[in-house]
Short mmCIF file of C-alpha atoms and ligand atoms in Angstrom, two decimals:
data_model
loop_
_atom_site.label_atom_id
_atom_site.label_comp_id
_atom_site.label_asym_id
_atom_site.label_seq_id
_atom_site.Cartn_x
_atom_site.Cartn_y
_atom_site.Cartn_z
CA UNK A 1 -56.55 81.37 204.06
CA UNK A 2 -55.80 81.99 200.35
CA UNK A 3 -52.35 82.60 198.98
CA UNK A 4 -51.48 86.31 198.43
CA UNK A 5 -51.32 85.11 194.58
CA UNK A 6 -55.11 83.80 194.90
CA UNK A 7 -56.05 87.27 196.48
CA UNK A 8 -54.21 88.88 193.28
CA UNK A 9 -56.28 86.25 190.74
CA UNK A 10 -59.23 87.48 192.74
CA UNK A 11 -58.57 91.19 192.04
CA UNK A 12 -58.41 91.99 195.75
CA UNK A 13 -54.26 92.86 196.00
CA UNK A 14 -53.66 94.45 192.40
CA UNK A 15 -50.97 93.45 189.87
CA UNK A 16 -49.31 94.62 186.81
CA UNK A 17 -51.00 91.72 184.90
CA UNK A 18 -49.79 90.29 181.42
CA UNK A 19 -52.22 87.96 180.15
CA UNK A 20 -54.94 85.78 181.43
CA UNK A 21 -57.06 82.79 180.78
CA UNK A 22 -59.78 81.29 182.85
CA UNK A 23 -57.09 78.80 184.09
CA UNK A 24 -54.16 81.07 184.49
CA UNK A 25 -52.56 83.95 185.05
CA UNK A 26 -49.27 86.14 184.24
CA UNK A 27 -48.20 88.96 186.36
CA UNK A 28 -44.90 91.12 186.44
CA UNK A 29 -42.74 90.47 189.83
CA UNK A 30 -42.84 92.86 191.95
CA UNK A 31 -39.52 92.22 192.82
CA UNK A 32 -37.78 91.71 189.87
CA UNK A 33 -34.61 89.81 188.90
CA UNK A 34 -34.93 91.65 185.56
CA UNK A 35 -36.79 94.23 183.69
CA UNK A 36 -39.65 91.88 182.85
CA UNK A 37 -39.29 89.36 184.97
CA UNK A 38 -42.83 87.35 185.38
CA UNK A 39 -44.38 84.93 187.18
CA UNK A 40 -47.12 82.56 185.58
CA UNK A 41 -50.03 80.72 188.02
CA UNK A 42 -52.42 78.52 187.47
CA UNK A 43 -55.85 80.24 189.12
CA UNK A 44 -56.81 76.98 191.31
CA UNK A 45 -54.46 77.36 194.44
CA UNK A 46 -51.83 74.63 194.42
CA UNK A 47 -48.87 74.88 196.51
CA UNK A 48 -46.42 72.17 194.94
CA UNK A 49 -46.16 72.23 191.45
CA UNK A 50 -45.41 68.78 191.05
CA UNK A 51 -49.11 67.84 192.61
CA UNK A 52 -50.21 69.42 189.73
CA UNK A 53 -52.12 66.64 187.67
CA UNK A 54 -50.31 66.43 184.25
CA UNK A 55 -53.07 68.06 182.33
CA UNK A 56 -53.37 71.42 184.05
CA UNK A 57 -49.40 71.31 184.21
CA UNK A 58 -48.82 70.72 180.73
CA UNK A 59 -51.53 73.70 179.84
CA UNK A 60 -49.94 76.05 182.41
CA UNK A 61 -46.30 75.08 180.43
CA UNK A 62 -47.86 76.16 177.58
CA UNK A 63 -49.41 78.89 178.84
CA UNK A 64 -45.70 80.03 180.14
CA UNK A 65 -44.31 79.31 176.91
CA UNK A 66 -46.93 82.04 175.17
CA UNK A 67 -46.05 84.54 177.52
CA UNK A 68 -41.94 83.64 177.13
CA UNK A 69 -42.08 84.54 173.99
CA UNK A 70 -44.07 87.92 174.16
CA UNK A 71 -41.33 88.95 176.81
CA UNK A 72 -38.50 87.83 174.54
CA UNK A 73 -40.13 90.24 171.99
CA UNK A 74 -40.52 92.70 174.44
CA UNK A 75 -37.29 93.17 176.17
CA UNK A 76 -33.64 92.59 174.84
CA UNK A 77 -32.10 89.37 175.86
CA UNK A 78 -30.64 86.47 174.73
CA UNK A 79 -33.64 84.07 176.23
CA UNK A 80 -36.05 83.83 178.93
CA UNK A 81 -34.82 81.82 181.95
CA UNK A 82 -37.46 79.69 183.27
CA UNK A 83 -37.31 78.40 186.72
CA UNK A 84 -39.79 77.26 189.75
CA UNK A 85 -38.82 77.71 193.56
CA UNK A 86 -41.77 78.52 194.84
CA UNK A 87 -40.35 78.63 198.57
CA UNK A 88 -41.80 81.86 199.78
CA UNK A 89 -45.02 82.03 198.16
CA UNK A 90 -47.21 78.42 198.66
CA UNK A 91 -49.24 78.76 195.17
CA UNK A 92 -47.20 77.11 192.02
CA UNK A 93 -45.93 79.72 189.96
CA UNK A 94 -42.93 79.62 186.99
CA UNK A 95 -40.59 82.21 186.90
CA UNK A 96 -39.85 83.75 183.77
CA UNK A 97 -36.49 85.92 183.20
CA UNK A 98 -35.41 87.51 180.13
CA UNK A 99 -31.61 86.80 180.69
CA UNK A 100 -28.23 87.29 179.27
CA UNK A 101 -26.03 85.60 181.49
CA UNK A 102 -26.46 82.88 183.92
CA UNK A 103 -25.68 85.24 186.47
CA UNK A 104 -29.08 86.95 185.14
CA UNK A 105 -30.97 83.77 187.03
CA UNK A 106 -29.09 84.36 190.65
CA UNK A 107 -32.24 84.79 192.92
CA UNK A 108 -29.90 85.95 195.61
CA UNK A 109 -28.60 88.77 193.59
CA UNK A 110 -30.70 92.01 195.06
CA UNK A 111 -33.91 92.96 193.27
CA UNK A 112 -34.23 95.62 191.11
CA UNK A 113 -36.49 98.20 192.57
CA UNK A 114 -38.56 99.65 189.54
CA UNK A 115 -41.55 102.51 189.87
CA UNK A 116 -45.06 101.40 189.90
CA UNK A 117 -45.08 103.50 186.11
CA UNK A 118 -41.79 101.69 185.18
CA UNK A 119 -43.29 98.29 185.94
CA UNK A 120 -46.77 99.66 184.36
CA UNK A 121 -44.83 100.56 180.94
CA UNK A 122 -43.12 96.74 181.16
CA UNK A 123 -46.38 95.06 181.22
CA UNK A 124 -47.58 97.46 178.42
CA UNK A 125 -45.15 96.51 175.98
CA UNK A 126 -45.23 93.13 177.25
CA UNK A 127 -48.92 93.12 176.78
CA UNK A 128 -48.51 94.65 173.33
CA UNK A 129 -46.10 92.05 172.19
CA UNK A 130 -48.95 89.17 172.92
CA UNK A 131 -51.53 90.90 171.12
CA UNK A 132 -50.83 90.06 167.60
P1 5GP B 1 -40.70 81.99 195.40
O1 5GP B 1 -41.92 81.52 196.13
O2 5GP B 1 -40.63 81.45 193.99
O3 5GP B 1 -39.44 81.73 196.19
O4 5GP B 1 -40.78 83.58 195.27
C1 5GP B 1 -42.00 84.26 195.17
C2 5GP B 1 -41.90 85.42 194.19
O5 5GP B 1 -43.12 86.13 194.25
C3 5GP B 1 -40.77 86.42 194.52
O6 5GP B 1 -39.97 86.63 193.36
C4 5GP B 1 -41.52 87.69 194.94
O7 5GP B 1 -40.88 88.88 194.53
C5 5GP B 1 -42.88 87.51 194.26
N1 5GP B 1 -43.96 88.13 195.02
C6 5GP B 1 -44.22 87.95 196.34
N2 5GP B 1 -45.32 88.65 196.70
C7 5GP B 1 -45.76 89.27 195.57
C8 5GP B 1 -46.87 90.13 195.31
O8 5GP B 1 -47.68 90.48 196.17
N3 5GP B 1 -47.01 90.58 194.03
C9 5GP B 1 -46.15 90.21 193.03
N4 5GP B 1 -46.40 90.71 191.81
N5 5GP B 1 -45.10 89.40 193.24
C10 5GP B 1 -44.90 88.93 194.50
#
């Protein structure tokens, strides 16, 4: 069965998505950490990120590190905090966090529960950030 993150690169759960290539994805959590909190995939369905062959990892890295900095444009912080856990979901996906504190990274602080139009605006300036 495929990963709810595979049903989202297939267009059949929707997303607020930030950018796209035909390897990999970026998305806006829908249960953010942080305004703009995002989560980057690679499109084949891998569960560990480490059995990643070191290719495809270091193109989804960079991939992650395009999308960093459009969110670091796009919302005040002093960085983006980039981690992997990847224990409730099993498809490899980076978190990334725009952060001020290392409190900022505490997964079990609670969520923030934005508005499907808050979240919609986020990836719009997000989006608009990676444009030029
Ligand atoms: P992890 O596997 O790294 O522990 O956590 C999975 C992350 O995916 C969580 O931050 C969770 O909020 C996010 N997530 C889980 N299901 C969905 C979903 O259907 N859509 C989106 N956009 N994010 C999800």
């Amino acid at each position: 069965m495929p990963s709810i993150f595979s049903r989202i690169v297939s267009g059949e759960i929707p997303c607020h998505r930030i950018a796209e290539d035909e390897h990999h994805l970026a998305f806006l959590d829908i249960n953010p950490l942080a305004r703009g909190h995002t989560l980057v995939i690679p499109k084949d369905e891998t569960d560990y990120i480490f059995d990643i062959d070191d290719e495809r990892l270091s193109a989804l890295m960079l991939f992650a590190k395009m999308v960093g900095l459009g969110i670091e444009r796009a919302i005040p912080c002093k960085r983006i905090g980039i981690t992997v856990i990847g224990l409730e979901v099993p498809h490899a996906h980076i978190h990334l966090i725009p952060i001020n504190s290392i409190s900022d990274m505490e997964f079990s602080r609670p969520k923030l529960t934005l508005s499907h139009e808050e979240l919609a605006n986020i990836a719009d300036q997000i989006r608009s950030e990676l444009k030029g």
